[in-house]
Amino acid sequence: MADYTISVINGDGIGPEVVAEGLKALHAVGALCGHRFATREYLAGGAAIDAKGDPLPADTVKGVLDSHALLFGAIGGPKWESMPHHLKPEAGLLRLRKALGAFANLRPAVVYDELAGASSIKPEILKGTDIMVVRELTGGIYFGPGGITGDGANRVGINTEVYSQPEIERIGHVAFQTARLRRKKVCSVDKANVLVSSQLWREVMIEIAKQYPDVTLSHMYVDNCAMQLIRDPRQFDVIVTTNIFGDILSDEASQLTGSIGMLASASVGGPVGFFEPIHGSAPDIAGQGKANPLATISTVALLLRYGLKLEREAALVEAAIRRVLASGKRTADIRQEGLPVLGTVAMGEAVLAELKRA
Ligand code: NAD
């Protein structure tokens, strides 16, 4: 039994609607397992621009750093699109990620049996897929030296993939520790046949693996991995990879699952973990009460597991989501012929009812 302080940033658009349902699940699992979650709300994104003229007010960063974990909805929308770049909602989000020093991005791609038909891949290939992509988030080619040199038709564009041994080690440890909470398999994805930075990546992963004898390490070239993800996704447990490869592969993996309204993510490695659904603020459906809250409720499960190390509590939330889907309830984005379509609140309440029954 313990008390935790959770920072909450609702954000814009559907953010407040889905976060409200996520919080209901958090408090319900707390009541069930004897934890108290004290939540503190902070502003970021468009809501913060409107209230304080800054997409990331200083008290938000201070408050989040003083808590155990951050639950984040989504930010942005047409209202703020014409603002100068540094005042856009997205600028606040990037500053927040940097302030939290989260170098590891965890993105699960879980295919629920009931939704296997929602993907463009054949259901028999997808059923049982449960992958965790661990992407290095603060290094690699996105941050290495580069620029455009020369003039006119002779200009040259350069980006450089740079990884230091400590950067590879720390993401490797996150991957192996994540695998220990799962099926104990890590596939390290690189391009070691061509890139020397990948050769170092592979050497370091092999070295780190010695500290995790209970976890199996394999290696795959990124081009093969892109193919294997759609040929036989069930072969993967944890995939660990660089910033650019992870950017592409995690989007590919997410598409195995059907809807963006189902997918959660965690950014960890700094002092406070950052937990958010992968979708944006969905201005096209904001305020209509039809957003799917399951991505945010799954995000709460990640917050419990990776932010607070409460595995049993995380599993309870995930089991409740599974039972709701098995009972045939759907939101509009995952609608299926003949099954009832629920709004945001009704779907949140359905998960709550299953949690209370646990
Ligand atoms: P989006 O994810 O907001 O929406 C894409 C499509 O998916 C829309 O049709 C939307 O209705 C649907 N959708 C998204 N979440 C859903 C849910 N929970 N339930 C049902 N349907 C859902 O992406 P976008 O339209 O490209 O961006 C909208 C705004 O969100 C932009 O301002 C963008 O910058 C911002 N954004 C923010 C984040 C973030 O906060 N991390 C991430 C992506 C986009």
Short mmCIF file of C-alpha atoms in Angstrom, two decimals, residues 114-262:
data_model
loop_
_atom_site.label_atom_id
_atom_site.label_comp_id
_atom_site.label_asym_id
_atom_site.label_seq_id
_atom_site.Cartn_x
_atom_site.Cartn_y
_atom_site.Cartn_z
CA GLU A 114 -11.78 -9.30 -30.89
CA LEU A 115 -10.27 -6.53 -33.03
CA ALA A 116 -8.05 -8.64 -35.27
CA GLY A 117 -10.47 -7.93 -38.15
CA ALA A 118 -9.92 -4.17 -37.81
CA SER A 119 -6.39 -4.28 -39.30
CA SER A 120 -5.53 -4.49 -42.99
CA ILE A 121 -3.43 -7.63 -42.26
CA LYS A 122 -5.10 -11.08 -42.20
CA PRO A 123 -6.53 -11.88 -38.71
CA GLU A 124 -4.89 -15.34 -38.63
CA ILE A 125 -1.46 -13.72 -38.89
CA LEU A 126 -2.22 -11.13 -36.23
CA LYS A 127 -4.00 -13.06 -33.49
CA GLY A 128 -1.91 -13.14 -30.31
CA THR A 129 0.48 -10.37 -31.41
CA ASP A 130 1.92 -8.56 -28.40
CA ILE A 131 5.03 -6.48 -29.21
CA MET A 132 6.85 -3.78 -27.25
CA VAL A 133 8.98 -1.44 -29.35
CA VAL A 134 11.69 0.24 -27.25
CA ARG A 135 12.95 3.20 -29.25
CA GLU A 136 15.97 5.31 -28.32
CA LEU A 137 14.54 8.83 -28.24
CA THR A 138 17.23 11.43 -27.65
CA GLY A 139 20.20 10.38 -29.83
CA GLY A 140 21.07 9.06 -33.29
CA ILE A 141 20.66 10.77 -36.64
CA TYR A 142 17.90 13.13 -35.44
CA PHE A 143 20.39 14.82 -33.13
CA GLY A 144 23.76 14.21 -34.83
CA PRO A 145 25.74 16.93 -36.68
CA GLY A 146 24.43 17.97 -40.05
CA GLY A 147 23.24 20.75 -42.28
CA ILE A 148 23.07 21.91 -45.88
CA THR A 149 26.33 23.11 -47.43
CA GLY A 150 27.31 24.45 -50.83
CA ASP A 151 25.39 26.59 -53.29
CA GLY A 152 22.80 26.19 -56.00
CA ALA A 153 22.69 22.86 -57.82
CA ASN A 154 25.71 21.58 -55.84
CA ARG A 155 24.13 21.80 -52.37
CA VAL A 156 24.73 18.84 -50.05
CA GLY A 157 22.42 17.80 -47.21
CA ILE A 158 24.06 15.94 -44.32
CA ASN A 159 22.80 14.15 -41.23
CA THR A 160 24.98 11.98 -39.07
CA GLU A 161 24.08 8.92 -37.03
CA VAL A 162 25.96 9.19 -33.74
CA TYR A 163 25.66 6.80 -30.81
CA SER A 164 27.97 6.68 -27.83
CA GLN A 165 28.48 3.50 -25.84
CA PRO A 166 26.69 4.94 -22.74
CA GLU A 167 23.66 5.89 -24.86
CA ILE A 168 23.42 2.35 -26.23
CA GLU A 169 23.96 0.81 -22.81
CA ARG A 170 21.16 2.73 -21.12
CA ILE A 171 18.56 1.95 -23.80
CA GLY A 172 19.75 -1.67 -23.77
CA HIS A 173 19.13 -1.91 -20.04
CA VAL A 174 15.60 -0.52 -20.48
CA ALA A 175 14.91 -3.16 -23.14
CA PHE A 176 16.22 -6.09 -21.10
CA GLN A 177 14.41 -4.93 -17.97
CA THR A 178 11.21 -4.51 -19.99
CA ALA A 179 11.60 -8.03 -21.40
CA ARG A 180 11.91 -9.39 -17.86
CA LEU A 181 8.35 -8.16 -17.23
CA ARG A 182 7.19 -9.90 -20.41
CA ARG A 183 8.22 -13.02 -22.38
CA LYS A 184 11.97 -12.48 -21.87
CA LYS A 185 12.99 -12.02 -25.51
CA VAL A 186 14.83 -9.00 -26.93
CA CYS A 187 15.36 -8.51 -30.66
CA SER A 188 17.90 -5.76 -31.31
CA VAL A 189 17.30 -4.14 -34.70
CA ASP A 190 20.18 -2.45 -36.52
CA LYS A 191 21.92 -2.15 -39.89
CA ALA A 192 25.25 -3.57 -38.75
CA ASN A 193 26.03 -4.93 -42.23
CA VAL A 194 26.40 -1.35 -43.49
CA LEU A 195 26.65 1.18 -40.64
CA VAL A 196 29.54 1.30 -38.19
CA SER A 197 27.30 2.99 -35.60
CA SER A 198 25.14 -0.13 -35.84
CA GLN A 199 28.20 -2.36 -35.37
CA LEU A 200 28.87 -0.62 -32.06
CA TRP A 201 25.14 -0.86 -31.19
CA ARG A 202 25.27 -4.64 -31.73
CA GLU A 203 28.54 -5.13 -29.81
CA VAL A 204 27.17 -3.21 -26.82
CA MET A 205 23.86 -5.13 -26.84
CA ILE A 206 25.78 -8.44 -26.79
CA GLU A 207 27.85 -7.18 -23.86
CA ILE A 208 24.82 -6.00 -21.87
CA ALA A 209 22.98 -9.28 -22.50
CA LYS A 210 25.52 -11.02 -20.23
CA GLN A 211 23.90 -9.22 -17.27
CA TYR A 212 20.49 -10.70 -18.19
CA PRO A 213 21.06 -14.45 -18.60
CA ASP A 214 17.32 -15.08 -18.24
CA VAL A 215 16.57 -12.99 -21.37
CA THR A 216 17.24 -14.21 -24.92
CA LEU A 217 18.87 -11.72 -27.28
CA SER A 218 18.58 -11.92 -31.06
CA HIS A 219 19.59 -9.48 -33.81
CA MET A 220 17.82 -8.45 -37.00
CA TYR A 221 18.60 -6.01 -39.77
CA VAL A 222 16.04 -3.24 -40.00
CA ASP A 223 14.97 -4.04 -43.56
CA ASN A 224 14.24 -7.63 -42.58
CA CYS A 225 12.42 -6.46 -39.44
CA ALA A 226 10.11 -4.23 -41.50
CA MET A 227 9.21 -7.33 -43.50
CA GLN A 228 8.93 -9.73 -40.57
CA LEU A 229 6.55 -7.40 -38.70
CA ILE A 230 3.87 -7.97 -41.31
CA ARG A 231 4.88 -11.54 -42.23
CA ASP A 232 4.92 -13.02 -38.72
CA PRO A 233 4.47 -10.39 -35.96
CA ARG A 234 4.02 -13.02 -33.24
CA GLN A 235 7.73 -13.87 -33.31
CA PHE A 236 8.53 -10.59 -31.50
CA ASP A 237 8.42 -9.76 -27.81
CA VAL A 238 10.63 -6.67 -27.20
CA ILE A 239 12.24 -4.86 -30.15
CA VAL A 240 15.02 -2.44 -29.19
CA THR A 241 16.29 -0.04 -31.79
CA THR A 242 17.68 3.38 -32.65
CA ASN A 243 15.75 6.63 -32.87
CA ILE A 244 15.15 6.63 -36.63
CA PHE A 245 14.51 2.89 -37.02
CA GLY A 246 12.19 2.97 -33.99
CA ASP A 247 10.28 5.93 -35.38
CA ILE A 248 9.42 3.96 -38.51
CA LEU A 249 9.01 0.47 -37.02
CA SER A 250 6.78 1.62 -34.14
CA ASP A 251 4.35 3.23 -36.59
CA GLU A 252 4.37 0.06 -38.68
CA ALA A 253 3.75 -2.07 -35.58
CA SER A 254 0.94 0.20 -34.41
CA GLN A 255 -0.90 -0.36 -37.66
CA LEU A 256 -1.10 -4.08 -36.90
CA THR A 257 -3.61 -3.22 -34.18
CA GLY A 258 -6.25 -1.45 -36.23
CA SER A 259 -7.09 1.85 -34.50
CA ILE A 260 -5.04 4.75 -33.17
CA GLY A 261 -7.70 5.04 -30.45
CA MET A 262 -6.33 1.87 -28.80
#
